[in-house]
Every structure is written in C-alpha cells, then in structure tokens.
Amino acid sequence: MPSHILPVTNPNLHSSKQHSYLRIDPTTMPLKQDDPITSTRLVSSPFEDETIISVRPLLSRTPSFADESIGQRQSLAREVDRAAPETFLLTRLGLKLLRYMGVGYRWIMRFLALGCYSLMLFPGFIQVGYYYFFSGRVLRSIVYGDQPRNRLDLYLPKNTDGPKPVVAFVTGGAWIIGYKAWGSLLGQQLSERDIMVACIDYRNYPQGTMSNMVEDASGGISFVCNKIAEYGGDPNRVYLMGQSAGGHIAACALVEQAIKEAGEGGSTTWSVLQIKTYFGLSGGYNLFNLVDYFHSRGLYRSIFLSIMEGEESLRRFSPEVIVQDPNLKKAVSLLPPIVLFHGTADYSIPADSSKSFAETLQSVGVRAESILYEGKTHTDLFLQDPMRGGNDRMFEDLVSIIHSDDREAQAKDEVAPPRRRLVPEFMLQLAHRVSPF
C-alpha cells in the first residue's frame, strides 16, 4: 500500500529546497495535530531524503463516558452560542416589522397587557363560553341579511309567558375585532330578568368600512323589529343598545334611519318609532374630538381614517355633529329617548363623549341623559362588574328603564336573587389594574 506523504517545512535549512517529507504508516494510528499524544511527534527532517516515522501510542485511545459527556456539553454550548444572536436578530427584525406595519411599542405593550387581563378573567370566560355554546336558550347565528357576517345571536328568557321586551345589542371591538359573542354575558344576565337580547354581528375593518358597519347594524335592527315576534319577543318594546364602537355604530344607524324617515334619504325597512330607548355604553359620538385622542392611544390616525372612509366622512359618522344641523330638525325630532352610560375612569373613550352628546341632544329637543359611574373603566361596566356578581348599579339602571312600564316585572326584579360571582375578587382587582382599555 502506498505511503501517505505530507510536506513538512524545515526551518533549519536555508537552501531552496526547504520541504522534506513525513511519511505516516497507514497501519499505525492516524496523527492529529491537536492530539496531545501524537502532535509532539511531528518533526521536520534535517535531510532532504524522506524520513519515515512510525508512531504508535502506548495505549489504545478508546473514548470514555466522561469524554462523551464533555463533548455533548460543549456541543450544546456551541449551539446556544449560535442560537442566542440569531434569536436576538429575529426578535429585533420582528419588532421592526411590527413597527413598519404601524404596530409600535405602544400596541405591543397593549397586547401583553391584554394577555394578562384575559388570564385574570379566564374563569369567567370559561363559564360564559359554556353557556354560549351549550345552553338551549341561546339561538346562535340567525341569518338576518345576505352580506358576510350578517348573523345575530338570540338569548331567550326561561319564562315564556307572553311577549318579552327585546334589546338589539351591537357589540364593540374598536371597529376591527367586534363579534356578536362579545355580548354573551350581557345576553345571559338580561335573559335571566325576562328580557330577550339579540346580539348583532357586522363586518369589521378591513372586511368593511364604517358605512358597511352601519348598513349591517341597520339590517340586524330591521330583523329584530320585523321578525322578533316569531321568537317570543314584543315588537312594540324594542330597545337599541351599543357598547364602545358598537355604541357609535348603533347611534349612526339610528340617526341615519331618522334622516331617511324624514324624507331626506332612501327607503326604510324599520322605523325609529319602533325603538323605545337607545342605550349607549361607553361610546364615542363626535369623531372630530376623538381622532387625535385615538392616535395618542395607539389607534393611529391613518388606520382610523381608513375605517371611517377618509377625513371628509368624519362629519357623516359623528352623530353629535349631525343632530346640530338646522336642516335636519324634522329627523332629530323623530329620535327616541337616549340614555348614555359611561365610567369616569374610561381612558379608551373619555366620559366627556357621552356627557357632551347628551347635552347636545338636550339642546336640540331630544330627551337625553348621561349617567356617569365614578371610578369605572371602559371594561368595568361591561365585564368586571357583571362577573363580580351581586348588585351591579349600571345593570340595575338598565333593567329598571326597560321594566319602567311593567309593574309585574318590577315586582320580580325586587325579589330577584343576586347574580352569581364568576371570578374571585382578587383576580378582578388585578384585571382592573392591568386592563389595556
């Protein structure tokens, strides 16, 4: 078998031929330059002729368990060293991508806060979700129109002795994440007081813009007004309610309908005269006063204006501004009584939005009032307080107005058992603290 010959430089020779050769016998142990046993045997030959050096270790080098363990740890350490900078790079690029997409630091922190908030209320969400999916008194996804998401959920009272008052409810969700199931807690608790609830779903941005949302909400209200008797509801006792963005959408639908009925618009399939009262919960009604505020809170101006179909449409979708138009006095006169609920510690939509809208409505002859709840946040009135059980002032105010003309219902309300607690108090307090809303 031919020898394996490696060139070795001899620093002691100054002739032009400075390469001698080291021949390694292939039958012996292969040499490794970093081997502590064999590396010292790599020597240069002082002669120009080949020098054969046969190297054999005294003991065979069999890898031990300790060597394997050390090797594995070193390999793991090398992988961690490689992964750490790559992870950091990917994280940095991911955050940069979010920033380029318009999701900056403020929104990232809100997402984290939302995760903590949801975790604190998770026991309540589980119970409400179970009721929503498995109760026989919840009719889900009733079709009310031919557009995507033209569906509503109907919450039926247990007692079926005669037609029941109905609340057509439009859920919130910043015009982006609204969904009919968000009203399941309200639907469940109102149905326990013999009040039927229809939670109306609608297209969100970017599936639709504000005019599509108003169109969908109006279609859902029309279904309630015209079809609710088939489900045991009283078409003569229909109440309209919206929460947060849903409150804004429902108010726009109501004002737009009044304008149509006054002869300023197209055909109608329902009448504002069928609505006994409009309830706005934590809503915003003057977009000119809110666009910059929303921008400072993370709902950036460019996105918000896209939802509202441009700056030129802000007036059209600002009910507080519309009702002040002297050319629309006839339409404004058709509006039903309006009650606006709001918490004074609401930082998502300031309580001044409801207060200002109520004062504007009063100035143009509409029966309106704002009811403010001291220290309550955007979600306290809609989630934390209902999950706390017991007495809930906003809920009782709502029920008392709906049952104001029904003495029998009022008598039942007086002896109604306190609502069951869904979430421990300490978790509700933590949710109040970390809430991103």
mmCIF file of N, CA and C in Angstrom, residues 50-51 54 56 59 101 108 110 130 133 151 170 187 233 243 282 307 311-312 330 372 382 386 395-396:
data_model
loop_
_atom_site.group_PDB
_atom_site.id
_atom_site.type_symbol
_atom_site.label_atom_id
_atom_site.label_comp_id
_atom_site.label_asym_id
_atom_site.label_seq_id
_atom_site.Cartn_x
_atom_site.Cartn_y
_atom_site.Cartn_z
ATOM 1 N N GLU A 50 13.612 11.331 2.321
ATOM 2 C CA GLU A 50 12.416 11.042 3.103
ATOM 3 C C GLU A 50 12.810 10.409 4.420
ATOM 4 N N THR A 51 12.153 10.734 5.487
ATOM 5 C CA THR A 51 12.336 10.133 6.791
ATOM 6 C C THR A 51 11.012 9.520 7.212
ATOM 7 N N SER A 54 7.245 6.039 12.281
ATOM 8 C CA SER A 54 6.075 5.236 12.623
ATOM 9 C C SER A 54 5.740 5.509 14.074
ATOM 10 N N ARG A 56 3.169 4.875 17.293
ATOM 11 C CA ARG A 56 2.127 4.049 17.901
ATOM 12 C C ARG A 56 1.943 4.481 19.353
ATOM 13 N N LEU A 59 -1.146 3.172 24.660
ATOM 14 C CA LEU A 59 -2.467 2.631 24.957
ATOM 15 C C LEU A 59 -3.432 3.038 23.859
ATOM 16 N N MET A 101 -45.357 48.057 10.156
ATOM 17 C CA MET A 101 -46.764 47.796 9.872
ATOM 18 C C MET A 101 -47.686 48.728 10.644
ATOM 19 N N ILE A 108 -47.630 46.850 21.216
ATOM 20 C CA ILE A 108 -47.011 45.616 21.723
ATOM 21 C C ILE A 108 -47.261 45.497 23.222
ATOM 22 N N ARG A 110 -49.684 46.837 24.794
ATOM 23 C CA ARG A 110 -51.114 46.606 24.989
ATOM 24 C C ARG A 110 -51.463 45.132 24.786
ATOM 25 N N TYR A 130 -69.230 28.373 28.084
ATOM 26 C CA TYR A 130 -70.002 27.132 28.206
ATOM 27 C C TYR A 130 -71.486 27.414 28.003
ATOM 28 N N PHE A 133 -72.244 28.154 24.223
ATOM 29 C CA PHE A 133 -72.212 27.039 23.280
ATOM 30 C C PHE A 133 -73.180 25.909 23.619
ATOM 31 N N ARG A 151 -75.237 37.949 10.796
ATOM 32 C CA ARG A 151 -75.771 36.946 11.715
ATOM 33 C C ARG A 151 -76.049 37.614 13.061
ATOM 34 N N VAL A 170 -75.477 45.931 19.776
ATOM 35 C CA VAL A 170 -74.348 45.972 18.838
ATOM 36 C C VAL A 170 -73.064 45.989 19.663
ATOM 37 N N GLY A 187 -76.193 39.209 27.436
ATOM 38 C CA GLY A 187 -77.360 38.464 26.978
ATOM 39 C C GLY A 187 -77.843 37.464 28.011
ATOM 40 N N GLY A 233 -90.623 37.593 21.163
ATOM 41 C CA GLY A 233 -90.337 38.964 21.540
ATOM 42 C C GLY A 233 -91.490 39.894 21.246
ATOM 43 N N GLN A 243 -72.249 49.084 22.665
ATOM 44 C CA GLN A 243 -71.145 49.292 23.604
ATOM 45 C C GLN A 243 -69.877 49.688 22.850
ATOM 46 N N SER A 282 -70.435 53.497 27.009
ATOM 47 C CA SER A 282 -69.016 53.808 26.775
ATOM 48 C C SER A 282 -68.730 54.097 25.307
ATOM 49 N N ILE A 307 -60.775 53.422 8.314
ATOM 50 C CA ILE A 307 -62.008 52.805 8.796
ATOM 51 C C ILE A 307 -63.196 53.711 8.515
ATOM 52 N N GLU A 311 -61.122 61.602 5.918
ATOM 53 C CA GLU A 311 -61.417 62.734 6.794
ATOM 54 C C GLU A 311 -62.713 63.430 6.416
ATOM 55 N N GLU A 312 -63.045 63.376 5.137
ATOM 56 C CA GLU A 312 -64.261 64.053 4.685
ATOM 57 C C GLU A 312 -65.523 63.364 5.205
ATOM 58 N N LYS A 330 -86.430 68.003 11.536
ATOM 59 C CA LYS A 330 -87.512 67.020 11.459
ATOM 60 C C LYS A 330 -86.998 65.622 11.793
ATOM 61 N N LEU A 372 -73.135 58.770 34.705
ATOM 62 C CA LEU A 372 -71.708 58.506 34.880
ATOM 63 C C LEU A 372 -71.473 57.695 36.148
ATOM 64 N N PHE A 382 -68.853 46.626 31.651
ATOM 65 C CA PHE A 382 -69.296 45.597 30.706
ATOM 66 C C PHE A 382 -68.812 44.197 31.074
ATOM 67 N N PRO A 386 -70.165 42.818 35.952
ATOM 68 C CA PRO A 386 -71.070 41.672 35.791
ATOM 69 C C PRO A 386 -70.472 40.356 36.291
ATOM 70 N N PHE A 395 -76.225 47.745 35.573
ATOM 71 C CA PHE A 395 -77.164 46.718 35.135
ATOM 72 C C PHE A 395 -78.558 46.993 35.692
ATOM 73 N N GLU A 396 -78.624 47.348 36.954
ATOM 74 C CA GLU A 396 -79.926 47.628 37.566
ATOM 75 C C GLU A 396 -80.554 48.872 36.953
#
